[in-house]
PDB file of C-alpha atoms in Angstrom:
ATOM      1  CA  UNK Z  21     118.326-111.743 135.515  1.00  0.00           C
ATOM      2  CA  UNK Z  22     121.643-112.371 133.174  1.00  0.00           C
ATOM      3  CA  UNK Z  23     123.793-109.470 133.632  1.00  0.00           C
ATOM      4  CA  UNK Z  24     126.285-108.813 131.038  1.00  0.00           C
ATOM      5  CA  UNK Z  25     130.440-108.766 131.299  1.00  0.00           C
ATOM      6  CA  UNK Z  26     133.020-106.968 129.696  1.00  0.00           C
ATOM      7  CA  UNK Z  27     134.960-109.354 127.714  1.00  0.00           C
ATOM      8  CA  UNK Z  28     138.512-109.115 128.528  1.00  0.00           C
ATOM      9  CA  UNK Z  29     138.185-107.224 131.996  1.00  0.00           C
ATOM     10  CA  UNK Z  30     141.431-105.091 132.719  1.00  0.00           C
ATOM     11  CA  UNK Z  31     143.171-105.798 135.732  1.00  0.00           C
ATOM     12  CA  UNK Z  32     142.842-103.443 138.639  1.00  0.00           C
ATOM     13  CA  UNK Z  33     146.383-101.986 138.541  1.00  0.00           C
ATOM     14  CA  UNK Z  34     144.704-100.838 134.181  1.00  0.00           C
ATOM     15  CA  UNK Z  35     142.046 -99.485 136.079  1.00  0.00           C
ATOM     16  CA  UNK Z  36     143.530 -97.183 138.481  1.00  0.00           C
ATOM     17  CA  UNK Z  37     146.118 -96.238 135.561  1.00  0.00           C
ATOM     18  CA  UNK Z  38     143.165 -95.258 133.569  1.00  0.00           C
ATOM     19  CA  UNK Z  39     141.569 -93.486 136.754  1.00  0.00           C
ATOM     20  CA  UNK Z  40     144.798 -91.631 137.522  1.00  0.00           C
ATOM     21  CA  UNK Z  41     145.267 -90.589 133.620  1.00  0.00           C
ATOM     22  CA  UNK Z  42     141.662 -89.497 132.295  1.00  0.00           C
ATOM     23  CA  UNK Z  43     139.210 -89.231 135.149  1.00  0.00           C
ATOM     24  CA  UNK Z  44     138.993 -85.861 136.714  1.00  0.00           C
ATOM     25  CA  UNK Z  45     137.341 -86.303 140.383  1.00  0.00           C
ATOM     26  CA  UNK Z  46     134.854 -83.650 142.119  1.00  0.00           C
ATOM     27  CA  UNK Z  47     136.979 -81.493 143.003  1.00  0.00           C
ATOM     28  CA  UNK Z  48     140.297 -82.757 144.079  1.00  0.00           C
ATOM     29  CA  UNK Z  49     143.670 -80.973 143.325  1.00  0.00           C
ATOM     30  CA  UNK Z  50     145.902 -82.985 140.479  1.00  0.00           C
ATOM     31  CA  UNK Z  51     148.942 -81.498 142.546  1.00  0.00           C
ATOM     32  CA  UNK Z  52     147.948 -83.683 145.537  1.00  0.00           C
ATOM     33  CA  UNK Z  53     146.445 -87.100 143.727  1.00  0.00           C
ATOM     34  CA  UNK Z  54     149.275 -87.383 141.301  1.00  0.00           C
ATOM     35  CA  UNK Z  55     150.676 -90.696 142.187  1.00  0.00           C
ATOM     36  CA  UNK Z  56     148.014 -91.933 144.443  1.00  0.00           C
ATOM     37  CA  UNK Z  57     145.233 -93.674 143.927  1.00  0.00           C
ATOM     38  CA  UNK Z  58     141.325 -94.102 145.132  1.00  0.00           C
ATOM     39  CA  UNK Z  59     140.319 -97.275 146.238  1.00  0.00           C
ATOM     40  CA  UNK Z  60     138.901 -99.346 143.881  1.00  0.00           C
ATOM     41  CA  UNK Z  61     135.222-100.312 144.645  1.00  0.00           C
ATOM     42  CA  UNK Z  62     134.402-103.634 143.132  1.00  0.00           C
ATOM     43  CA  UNK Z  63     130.906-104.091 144.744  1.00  0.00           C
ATOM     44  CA  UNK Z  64     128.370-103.265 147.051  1.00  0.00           C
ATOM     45  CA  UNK Z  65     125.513-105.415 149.176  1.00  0.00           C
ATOM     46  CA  UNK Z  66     122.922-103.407 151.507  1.00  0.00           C
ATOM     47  CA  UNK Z  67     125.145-101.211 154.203  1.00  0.00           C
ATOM     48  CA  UNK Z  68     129.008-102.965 152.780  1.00  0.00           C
ATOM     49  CA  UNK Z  69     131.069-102.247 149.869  1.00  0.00           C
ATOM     50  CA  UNK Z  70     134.006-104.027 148.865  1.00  0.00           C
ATOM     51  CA  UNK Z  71     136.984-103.233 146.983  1.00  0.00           C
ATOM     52  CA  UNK Z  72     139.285-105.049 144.481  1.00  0.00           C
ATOM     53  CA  UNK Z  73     141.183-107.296 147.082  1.00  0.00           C
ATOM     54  CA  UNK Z  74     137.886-108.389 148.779  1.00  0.00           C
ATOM     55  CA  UNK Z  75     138.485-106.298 151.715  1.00  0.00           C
ATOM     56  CA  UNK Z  76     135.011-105.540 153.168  1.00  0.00           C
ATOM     57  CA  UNK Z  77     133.542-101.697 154.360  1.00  0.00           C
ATOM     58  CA  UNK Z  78     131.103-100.498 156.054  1.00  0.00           C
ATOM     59  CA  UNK Z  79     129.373 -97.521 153.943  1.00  0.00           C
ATOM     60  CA  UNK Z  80     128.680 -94.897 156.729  1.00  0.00           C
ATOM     61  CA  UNK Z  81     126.787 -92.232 154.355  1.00  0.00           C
ATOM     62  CA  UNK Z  82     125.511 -94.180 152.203  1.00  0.00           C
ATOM     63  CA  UNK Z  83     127.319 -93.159 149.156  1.00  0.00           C
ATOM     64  CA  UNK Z  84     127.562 -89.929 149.873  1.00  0.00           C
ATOM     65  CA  UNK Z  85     123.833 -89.767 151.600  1.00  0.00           C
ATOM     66  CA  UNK Z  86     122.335 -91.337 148.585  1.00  0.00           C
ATOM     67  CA  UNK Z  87     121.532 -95.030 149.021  1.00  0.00           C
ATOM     68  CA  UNK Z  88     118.975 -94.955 151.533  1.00  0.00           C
ATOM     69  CA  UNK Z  89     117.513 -98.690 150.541  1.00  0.00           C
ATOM     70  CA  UNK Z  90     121.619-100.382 150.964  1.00  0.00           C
ATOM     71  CA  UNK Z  91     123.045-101.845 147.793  1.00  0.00           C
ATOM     72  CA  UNK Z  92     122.385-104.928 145.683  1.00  0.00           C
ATOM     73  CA  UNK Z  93     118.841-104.635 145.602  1.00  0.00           C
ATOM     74  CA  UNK Z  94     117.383-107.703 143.147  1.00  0.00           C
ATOM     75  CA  UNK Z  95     113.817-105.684 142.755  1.00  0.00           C
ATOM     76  CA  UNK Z  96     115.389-102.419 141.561  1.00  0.00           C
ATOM     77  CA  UNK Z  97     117.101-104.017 139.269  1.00  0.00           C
ATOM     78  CA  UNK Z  98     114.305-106.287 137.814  1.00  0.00           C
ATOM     79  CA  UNK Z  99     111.969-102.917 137.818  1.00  0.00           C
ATOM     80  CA  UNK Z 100     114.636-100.608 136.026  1.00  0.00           C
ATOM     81  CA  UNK Z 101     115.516-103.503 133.353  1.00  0.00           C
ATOM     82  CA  UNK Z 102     111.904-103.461 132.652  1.00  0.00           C
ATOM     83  CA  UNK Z 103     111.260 -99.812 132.357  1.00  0.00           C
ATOM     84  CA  UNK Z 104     114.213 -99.728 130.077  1.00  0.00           C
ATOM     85  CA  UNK Z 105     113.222-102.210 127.353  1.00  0.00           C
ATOM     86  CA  UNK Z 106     109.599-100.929 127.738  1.00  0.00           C
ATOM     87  CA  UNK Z 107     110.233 -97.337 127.727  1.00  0.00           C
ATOM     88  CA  UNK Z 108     114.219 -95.890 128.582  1.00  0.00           C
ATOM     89  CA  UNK Z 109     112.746 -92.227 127.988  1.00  0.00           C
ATOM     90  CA  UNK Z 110     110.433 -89.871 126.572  1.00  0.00           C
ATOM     91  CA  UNK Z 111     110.680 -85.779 126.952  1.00  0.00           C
ATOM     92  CA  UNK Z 112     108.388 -83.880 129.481  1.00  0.00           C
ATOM     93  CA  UNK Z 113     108.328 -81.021 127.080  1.00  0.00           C
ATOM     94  CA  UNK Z 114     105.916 -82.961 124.877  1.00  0.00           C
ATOM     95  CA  UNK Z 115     104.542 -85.958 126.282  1.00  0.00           C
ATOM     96  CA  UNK Z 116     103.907 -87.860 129.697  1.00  0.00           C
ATOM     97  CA  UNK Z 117     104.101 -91.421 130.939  1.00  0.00           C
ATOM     98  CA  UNK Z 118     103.112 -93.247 133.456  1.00  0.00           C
ATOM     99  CA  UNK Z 119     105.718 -93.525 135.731  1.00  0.00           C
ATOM    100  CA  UNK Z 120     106.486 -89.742 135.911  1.00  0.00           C
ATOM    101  CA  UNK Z 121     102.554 -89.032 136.257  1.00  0.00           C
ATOM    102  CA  UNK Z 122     102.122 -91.692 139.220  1.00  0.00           C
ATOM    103  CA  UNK Z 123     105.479 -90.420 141.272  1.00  0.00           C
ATOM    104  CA  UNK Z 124     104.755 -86.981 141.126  1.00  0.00           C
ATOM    105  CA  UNK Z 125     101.110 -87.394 142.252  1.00  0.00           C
ATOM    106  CA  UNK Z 126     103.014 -90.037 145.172  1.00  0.00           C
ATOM    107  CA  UNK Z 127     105.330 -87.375 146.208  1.00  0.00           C
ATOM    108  CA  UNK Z 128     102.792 -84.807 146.502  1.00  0.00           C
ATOM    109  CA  UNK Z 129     100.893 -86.435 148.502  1.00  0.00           C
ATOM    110  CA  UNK Z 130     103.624 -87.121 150.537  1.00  0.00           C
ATOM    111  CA  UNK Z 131     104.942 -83.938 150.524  1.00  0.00           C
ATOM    112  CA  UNK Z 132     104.216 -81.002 153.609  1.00  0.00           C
ATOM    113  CA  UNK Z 133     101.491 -78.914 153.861  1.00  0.00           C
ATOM    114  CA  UNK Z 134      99.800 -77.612 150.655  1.00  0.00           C
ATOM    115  CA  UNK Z 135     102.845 -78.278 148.312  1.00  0.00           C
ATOM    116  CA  UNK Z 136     101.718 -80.070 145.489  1.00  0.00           C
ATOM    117  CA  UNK Z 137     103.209 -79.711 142.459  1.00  0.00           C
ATOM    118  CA  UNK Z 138     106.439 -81.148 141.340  1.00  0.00           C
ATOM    119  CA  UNK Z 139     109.325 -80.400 139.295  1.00  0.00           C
ATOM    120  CA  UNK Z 140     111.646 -83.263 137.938  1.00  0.00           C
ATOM    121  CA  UNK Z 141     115.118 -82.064 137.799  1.00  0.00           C
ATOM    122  CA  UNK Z 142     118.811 -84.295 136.869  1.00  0.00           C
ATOM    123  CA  UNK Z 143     119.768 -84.108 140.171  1.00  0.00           C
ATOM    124  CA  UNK Z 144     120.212 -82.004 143.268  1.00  0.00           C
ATOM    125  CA  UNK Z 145     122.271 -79.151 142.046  1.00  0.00           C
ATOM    126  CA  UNK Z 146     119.837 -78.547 139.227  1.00  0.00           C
ATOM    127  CA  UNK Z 147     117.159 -78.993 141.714  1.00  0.00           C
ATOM    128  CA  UNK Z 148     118.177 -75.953 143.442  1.00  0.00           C
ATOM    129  CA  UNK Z 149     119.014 -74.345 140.627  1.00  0.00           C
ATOM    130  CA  UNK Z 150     115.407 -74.406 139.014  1.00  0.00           C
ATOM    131  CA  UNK Z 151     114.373 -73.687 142.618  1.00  0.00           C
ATOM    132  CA  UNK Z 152     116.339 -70.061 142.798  1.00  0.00           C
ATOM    133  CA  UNK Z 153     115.224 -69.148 139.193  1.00  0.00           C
ATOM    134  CA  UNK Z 154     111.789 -70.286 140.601  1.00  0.00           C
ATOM    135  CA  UNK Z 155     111.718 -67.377 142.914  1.00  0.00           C
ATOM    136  CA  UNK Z 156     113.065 -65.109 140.156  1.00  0.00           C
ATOM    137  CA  UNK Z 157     110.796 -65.871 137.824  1.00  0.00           C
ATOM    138  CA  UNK Z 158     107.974 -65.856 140.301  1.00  0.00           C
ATOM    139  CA  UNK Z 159     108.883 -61.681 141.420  1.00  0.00           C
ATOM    140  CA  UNK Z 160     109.420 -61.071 137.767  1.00  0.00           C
ATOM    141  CA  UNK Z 161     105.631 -61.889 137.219  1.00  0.00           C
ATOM    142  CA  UNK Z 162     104.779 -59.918 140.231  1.00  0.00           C
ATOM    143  CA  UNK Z 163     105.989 -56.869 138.702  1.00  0.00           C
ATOM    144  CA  UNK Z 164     108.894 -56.960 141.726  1.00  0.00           C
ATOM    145  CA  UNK Z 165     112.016 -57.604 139.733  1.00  0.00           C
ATOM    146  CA  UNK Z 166     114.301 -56.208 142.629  1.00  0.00           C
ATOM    147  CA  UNK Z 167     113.234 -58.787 145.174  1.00  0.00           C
ATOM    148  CA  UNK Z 168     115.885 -60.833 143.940  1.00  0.00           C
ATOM    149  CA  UNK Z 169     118.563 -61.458 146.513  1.00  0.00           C
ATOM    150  CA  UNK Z 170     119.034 -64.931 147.921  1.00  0.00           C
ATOM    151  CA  UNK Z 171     119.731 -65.443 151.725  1.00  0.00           C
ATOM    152  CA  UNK Z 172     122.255 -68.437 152.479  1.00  0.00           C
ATOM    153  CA  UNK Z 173     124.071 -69.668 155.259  1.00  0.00           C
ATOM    154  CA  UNK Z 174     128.282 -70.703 155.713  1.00  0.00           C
ATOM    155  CA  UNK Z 175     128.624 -74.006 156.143  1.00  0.00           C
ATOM    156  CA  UNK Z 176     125.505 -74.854 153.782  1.00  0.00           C
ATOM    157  CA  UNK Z 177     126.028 -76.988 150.843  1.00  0.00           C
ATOM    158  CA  UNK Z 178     123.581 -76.855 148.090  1.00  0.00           C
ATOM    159  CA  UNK Z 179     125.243 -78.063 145.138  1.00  0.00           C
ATOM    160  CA  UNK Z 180     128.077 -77.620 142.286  1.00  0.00           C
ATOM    161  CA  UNK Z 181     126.159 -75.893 139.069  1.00  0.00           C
ATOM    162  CA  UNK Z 182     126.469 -72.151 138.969  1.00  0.00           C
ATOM    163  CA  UNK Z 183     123.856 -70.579 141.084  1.00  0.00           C
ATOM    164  CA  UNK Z 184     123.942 -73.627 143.585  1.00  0.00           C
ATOM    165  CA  UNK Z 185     127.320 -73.280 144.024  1.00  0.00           C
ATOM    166  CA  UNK Z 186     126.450 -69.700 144.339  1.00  0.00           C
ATOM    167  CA  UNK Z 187     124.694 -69.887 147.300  1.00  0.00           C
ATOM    168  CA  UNK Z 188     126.556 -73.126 148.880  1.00  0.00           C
ATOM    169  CA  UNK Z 189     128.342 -71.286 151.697  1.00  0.00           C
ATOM    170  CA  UNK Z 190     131.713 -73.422 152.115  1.00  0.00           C
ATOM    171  CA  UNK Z 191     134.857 -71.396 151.820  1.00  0.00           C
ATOM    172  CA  UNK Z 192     136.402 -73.851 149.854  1.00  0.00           C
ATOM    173  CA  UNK Z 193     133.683 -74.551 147.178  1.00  0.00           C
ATOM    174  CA  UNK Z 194     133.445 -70.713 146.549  1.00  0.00           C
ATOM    175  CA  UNK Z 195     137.314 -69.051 146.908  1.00  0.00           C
ATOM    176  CA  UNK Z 196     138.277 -70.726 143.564  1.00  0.00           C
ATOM    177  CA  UNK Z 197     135.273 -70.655 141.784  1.00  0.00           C
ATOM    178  CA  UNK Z 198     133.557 -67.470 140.250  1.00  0.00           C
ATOM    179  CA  UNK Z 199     130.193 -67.439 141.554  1.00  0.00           C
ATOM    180  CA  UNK Z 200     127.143 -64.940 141.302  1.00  0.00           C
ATOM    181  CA  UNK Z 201     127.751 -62.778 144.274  1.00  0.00           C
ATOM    182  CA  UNK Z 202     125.464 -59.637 143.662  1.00  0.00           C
ATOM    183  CA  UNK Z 203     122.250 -61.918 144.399  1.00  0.00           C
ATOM    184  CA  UNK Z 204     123.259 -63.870 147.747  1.00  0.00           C
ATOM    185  CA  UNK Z 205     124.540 -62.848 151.101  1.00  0.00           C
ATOM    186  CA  UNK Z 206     125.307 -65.531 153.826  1.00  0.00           C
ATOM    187  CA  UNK Z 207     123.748 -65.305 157.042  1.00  0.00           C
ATOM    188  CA  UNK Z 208     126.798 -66.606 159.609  1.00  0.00           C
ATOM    189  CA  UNK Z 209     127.418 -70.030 160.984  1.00  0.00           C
ATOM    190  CA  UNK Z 210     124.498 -71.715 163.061  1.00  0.00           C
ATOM    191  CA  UNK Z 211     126.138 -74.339 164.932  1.00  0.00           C
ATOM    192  CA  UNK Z 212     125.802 -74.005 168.555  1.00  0.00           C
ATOM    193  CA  UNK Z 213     128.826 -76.034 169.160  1.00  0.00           C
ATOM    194  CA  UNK Z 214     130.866 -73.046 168.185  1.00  0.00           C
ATOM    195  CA  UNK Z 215     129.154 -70.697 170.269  1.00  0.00           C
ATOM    196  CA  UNK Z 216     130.832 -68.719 172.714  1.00  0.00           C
ATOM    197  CA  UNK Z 217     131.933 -70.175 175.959  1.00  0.00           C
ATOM    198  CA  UNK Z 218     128.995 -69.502 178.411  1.00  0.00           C
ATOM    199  CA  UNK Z 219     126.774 -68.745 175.880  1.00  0.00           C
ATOM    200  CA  UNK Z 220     123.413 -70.997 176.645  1.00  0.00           C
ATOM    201  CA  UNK Z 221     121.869 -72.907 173.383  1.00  0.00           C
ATOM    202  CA  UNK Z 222     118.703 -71.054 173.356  1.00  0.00           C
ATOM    203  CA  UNK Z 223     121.199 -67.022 173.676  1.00  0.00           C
ATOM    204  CA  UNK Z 224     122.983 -69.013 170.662  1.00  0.00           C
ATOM    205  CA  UNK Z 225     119.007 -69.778 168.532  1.00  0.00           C
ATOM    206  CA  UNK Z 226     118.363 -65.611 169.883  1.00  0.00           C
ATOM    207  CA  UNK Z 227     121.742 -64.799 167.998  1.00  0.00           C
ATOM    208  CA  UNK Z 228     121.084 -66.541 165.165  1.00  0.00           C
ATOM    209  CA  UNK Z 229     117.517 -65.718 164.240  1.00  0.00           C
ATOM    210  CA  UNK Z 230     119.028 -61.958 164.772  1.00  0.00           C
ATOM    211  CA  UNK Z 231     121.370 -62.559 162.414  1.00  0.00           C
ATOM    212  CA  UNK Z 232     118.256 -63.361 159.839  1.00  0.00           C
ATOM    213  CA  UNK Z 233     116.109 -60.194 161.312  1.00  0.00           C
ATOM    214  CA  UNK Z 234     119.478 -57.856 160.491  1.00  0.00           C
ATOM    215  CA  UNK Z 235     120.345 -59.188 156.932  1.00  0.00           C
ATOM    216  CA  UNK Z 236     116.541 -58.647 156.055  1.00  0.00           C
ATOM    217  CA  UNK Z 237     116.712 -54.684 158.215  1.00  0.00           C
ATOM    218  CA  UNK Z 238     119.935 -54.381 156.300  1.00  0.00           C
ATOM    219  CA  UNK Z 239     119.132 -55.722 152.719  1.00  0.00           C
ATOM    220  CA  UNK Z 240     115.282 -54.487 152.901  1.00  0.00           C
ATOM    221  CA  UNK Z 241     112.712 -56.936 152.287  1.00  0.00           C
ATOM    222  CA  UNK Z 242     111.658 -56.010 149.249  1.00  0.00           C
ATOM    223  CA  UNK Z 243     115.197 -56.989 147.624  1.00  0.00           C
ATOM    224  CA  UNK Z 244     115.079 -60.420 149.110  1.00  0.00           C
ATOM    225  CA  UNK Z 245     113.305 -62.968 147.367  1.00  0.00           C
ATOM    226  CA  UNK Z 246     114.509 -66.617 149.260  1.00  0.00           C
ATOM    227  CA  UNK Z 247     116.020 -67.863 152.086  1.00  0.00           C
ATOM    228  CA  UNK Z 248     117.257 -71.433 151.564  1.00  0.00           C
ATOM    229  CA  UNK Z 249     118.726 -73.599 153.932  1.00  0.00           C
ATOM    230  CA  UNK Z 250     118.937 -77.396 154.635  1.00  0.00           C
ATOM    231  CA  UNK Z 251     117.270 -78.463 157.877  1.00  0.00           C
ATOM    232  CA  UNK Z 252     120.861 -80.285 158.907  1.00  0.00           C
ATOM    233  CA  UNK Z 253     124.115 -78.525 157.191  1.00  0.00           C
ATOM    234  CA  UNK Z 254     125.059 -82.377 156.036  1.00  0.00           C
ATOM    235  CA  UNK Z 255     128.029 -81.163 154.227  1.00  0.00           C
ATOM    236  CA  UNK Z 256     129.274 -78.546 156.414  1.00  0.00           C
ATOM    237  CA  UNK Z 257     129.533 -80.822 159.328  1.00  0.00           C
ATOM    238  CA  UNK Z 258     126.113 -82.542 159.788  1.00  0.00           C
ATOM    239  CA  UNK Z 259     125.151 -79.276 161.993  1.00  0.00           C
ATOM    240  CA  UNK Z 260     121.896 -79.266 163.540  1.00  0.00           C
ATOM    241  CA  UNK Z 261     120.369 -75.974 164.417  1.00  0.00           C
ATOM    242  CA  UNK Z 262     119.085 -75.153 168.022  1.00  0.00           C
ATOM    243  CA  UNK Z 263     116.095 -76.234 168.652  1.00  0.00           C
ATOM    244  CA  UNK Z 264     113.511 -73.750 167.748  1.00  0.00           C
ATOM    245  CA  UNK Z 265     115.011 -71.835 164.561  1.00  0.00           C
ATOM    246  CA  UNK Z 266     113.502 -73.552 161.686  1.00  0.00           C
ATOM    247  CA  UNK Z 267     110.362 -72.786 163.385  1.00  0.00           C
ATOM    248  CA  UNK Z 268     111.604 -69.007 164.185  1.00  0.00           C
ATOM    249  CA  UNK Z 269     113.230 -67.669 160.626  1.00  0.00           C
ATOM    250  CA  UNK Z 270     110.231 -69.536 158.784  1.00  0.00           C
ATOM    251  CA  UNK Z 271     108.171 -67.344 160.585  1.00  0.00           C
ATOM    252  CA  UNK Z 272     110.154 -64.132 160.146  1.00  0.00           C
ATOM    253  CA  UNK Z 273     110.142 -65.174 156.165  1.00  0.00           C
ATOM    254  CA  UNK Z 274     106.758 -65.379 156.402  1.00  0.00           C
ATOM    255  CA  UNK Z 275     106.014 -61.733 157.686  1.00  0.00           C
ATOM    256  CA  UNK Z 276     108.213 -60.334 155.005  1.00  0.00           C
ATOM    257  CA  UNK Z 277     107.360 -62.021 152.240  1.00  0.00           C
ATOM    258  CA  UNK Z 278     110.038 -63.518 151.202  1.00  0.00           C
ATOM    259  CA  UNK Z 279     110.192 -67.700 150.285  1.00  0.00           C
ATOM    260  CA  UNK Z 280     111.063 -70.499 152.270  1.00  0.00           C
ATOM    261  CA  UNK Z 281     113.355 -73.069 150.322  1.00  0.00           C
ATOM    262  CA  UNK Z 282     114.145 -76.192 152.283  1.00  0.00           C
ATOM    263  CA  UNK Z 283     116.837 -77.914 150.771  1.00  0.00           C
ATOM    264  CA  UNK Z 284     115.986 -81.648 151.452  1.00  0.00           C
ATOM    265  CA  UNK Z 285     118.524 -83.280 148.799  1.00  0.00           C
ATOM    266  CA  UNK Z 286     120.028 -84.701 151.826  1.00  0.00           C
ATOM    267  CA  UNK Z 287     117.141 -85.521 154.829  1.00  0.00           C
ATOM    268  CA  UNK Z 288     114.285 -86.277 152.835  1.00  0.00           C
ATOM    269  CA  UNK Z 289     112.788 -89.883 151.735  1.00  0.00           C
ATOM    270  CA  UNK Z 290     113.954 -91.651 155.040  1.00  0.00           C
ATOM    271  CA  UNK Z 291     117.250 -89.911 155.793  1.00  0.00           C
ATOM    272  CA  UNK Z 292     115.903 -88.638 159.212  1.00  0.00           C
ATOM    273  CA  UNK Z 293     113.004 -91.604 159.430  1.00  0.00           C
ATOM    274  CA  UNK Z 294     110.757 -89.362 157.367  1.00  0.00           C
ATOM    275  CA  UNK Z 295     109.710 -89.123 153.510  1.00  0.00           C
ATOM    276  CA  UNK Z 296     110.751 -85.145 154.480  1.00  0.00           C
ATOM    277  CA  UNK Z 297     111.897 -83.864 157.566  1.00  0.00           C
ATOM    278  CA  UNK Z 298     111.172 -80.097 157.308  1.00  0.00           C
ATOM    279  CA  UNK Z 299     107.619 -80.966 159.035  1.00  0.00           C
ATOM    280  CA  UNK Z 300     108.105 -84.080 160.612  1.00  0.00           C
ATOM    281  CA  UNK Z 301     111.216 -83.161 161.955  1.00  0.00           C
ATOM    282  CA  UNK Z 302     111.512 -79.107 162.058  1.00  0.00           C
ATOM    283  CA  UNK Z 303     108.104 -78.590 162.451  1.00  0.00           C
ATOM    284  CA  UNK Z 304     107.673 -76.292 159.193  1.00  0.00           C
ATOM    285  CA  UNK Z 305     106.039 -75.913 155.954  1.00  0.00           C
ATOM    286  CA  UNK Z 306     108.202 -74.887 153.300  1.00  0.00           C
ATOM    287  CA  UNK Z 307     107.584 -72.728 150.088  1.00  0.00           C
ATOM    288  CA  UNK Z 308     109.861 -74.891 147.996  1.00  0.00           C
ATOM    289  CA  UNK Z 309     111.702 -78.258 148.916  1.00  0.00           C
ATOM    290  CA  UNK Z 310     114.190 -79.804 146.817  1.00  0.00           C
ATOM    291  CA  UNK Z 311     115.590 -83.325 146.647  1.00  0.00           C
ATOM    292  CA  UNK Z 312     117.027 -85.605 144.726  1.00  0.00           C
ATOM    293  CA  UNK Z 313     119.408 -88.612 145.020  1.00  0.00           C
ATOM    294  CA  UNK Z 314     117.725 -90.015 147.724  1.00  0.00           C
ATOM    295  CA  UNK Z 315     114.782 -90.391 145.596  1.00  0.00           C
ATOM    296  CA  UNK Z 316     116.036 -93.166 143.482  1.00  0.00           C
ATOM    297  CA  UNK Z 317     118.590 -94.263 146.334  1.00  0.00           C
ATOM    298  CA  UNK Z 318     121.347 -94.114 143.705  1.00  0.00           C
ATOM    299  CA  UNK Z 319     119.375 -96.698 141.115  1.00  0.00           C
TER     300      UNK Z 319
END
């Protein structure tokens, strides 16, 4: 396949100028980047990435957990050239093709338990998004439009639009943001590495499935609509949970009613050596599970 090039390429040292003058990175202070510069990726090849002096790298997550299938791969290219002069797009509000009819019928089938419909989104954040105004939507038809309230945890990450970023609970992607704060309240920190000294793992799961019992005492069930939460806090510090409370605050959600959203943007389609890891891993069977970039490994 003849890939095209730019005719007169700038030279790195344009680039970066360029970089440092009009391009506004997620979400780094100006104050600190004036002057300095990111490096300059020039290519990638399965698990390496090189920059603009040839310097080789290892690419530990993957482009930030997206490229699950490594870089450079000929047959994704040949397949999304081909696509693209047959058919680049076409809008789910009025038609359907082919390739959006066979993957959602292939992740359904790959998908947990009875779940079996799916939603395509632009990415994760929206994802999650359409996910929370799922719930919404869902107690609005029930004739229940106070069971609203979203239950999140610190340290969870689930995105940068407005009501993702509203539940994401990382002090610094919330204390300079305005976020919707009437509709979530964050259940505290689950990793067992930070709990007290002598406390045993399984006092620490106890703790934290209390936590979940008290929010839903305090909040009353019938205001809650969701509980999301990834099955490992990637972005907060790749925490895993003790053993035991996906299975336990499923549960709990179950007996009051209120929806299970696994957010999978992260572990699913081969992250953890699973399509999804809330069953294969966990052990549970979500309401809702969202994902994204994994999905087309960054393609």
């Amino acid at each position: 396949m003849k890939t095209a090039q730019l005719k007169n390429t700038p030279s790195p040292e344009t680039i970066l100028d360029w970089d440092r003058t009009h391009q506004f990175h997620p979400w780094a202070s100006m104050d600190d980047v004036e002057g300095s510069d990111y490096m300059l990726v020039n290519k990638g090849k399965g698990i390496y990435l090189w920059d603009e002096t040839g310097k080789r790298f290892i690419d530990g997550p993957g482009g930030m957990w997206c490229v699950q299938i490594g870089y450079g791969r000929p047959e994704m290219a040949e397949a999304i050239a081909q696509q693209v002069m047959k058919l680049p797009y076409s809008s789910p509000w009025t038609n359907t093709t082919e390739p959006s009819a066979v993957l959602a019928k292939k992740i359904a089938d790959m998908a947990p338990g009875d779940l079996n419909n799916v939603f395509f989104t632009t990415g994760g954040s929206t994802a999650v998004d359409t996910a929370l105004r799922t719930v919404h939507f869902m107690n609005n038809r029930l004739g229940r439009p106070d069971k609203k309230i979203i239950l999140a945890r610190e340290k969870g990450y689930h995105g940068s639009t407005y009501l993702a970023a509203s539940v994401t609970g990382k002090e610094r992607d919330k204390s300079r943001f305005d976020i919707e704060k009437r509709l979530v309240h964050f259940l505290p920190d689950v990793n067992p590495y930070r709990r007290p000294e002598g406390m045993s793992v399984q006092d620490w799961c106890d703790a934290k499935v209390s936590d979940l019992e008290k929010a839903i005492a305090d909040i009353g069930a019938e205001n809650i609509g969701g509980f999301i939460a990834e099955p490992i806090l990637c972005s907060g510090g790749v925490i895993v949970p003790p053993t035991g409370y996906h299975q336990r605050t499923f549960e709990i959600c179950r007996k009051h009613d209120i929806l299970y959203i696994s957010d999978e943007v992260v572990t699913a389609f081969g992250r953890l050596g699973h399509w999804f890891a809330s069953q294969d891993v966990f052990g549970i069977e979500p309401d809702i599970i969202t994902c994204a970039k994994g999905m087309t490994s960054g393609y």
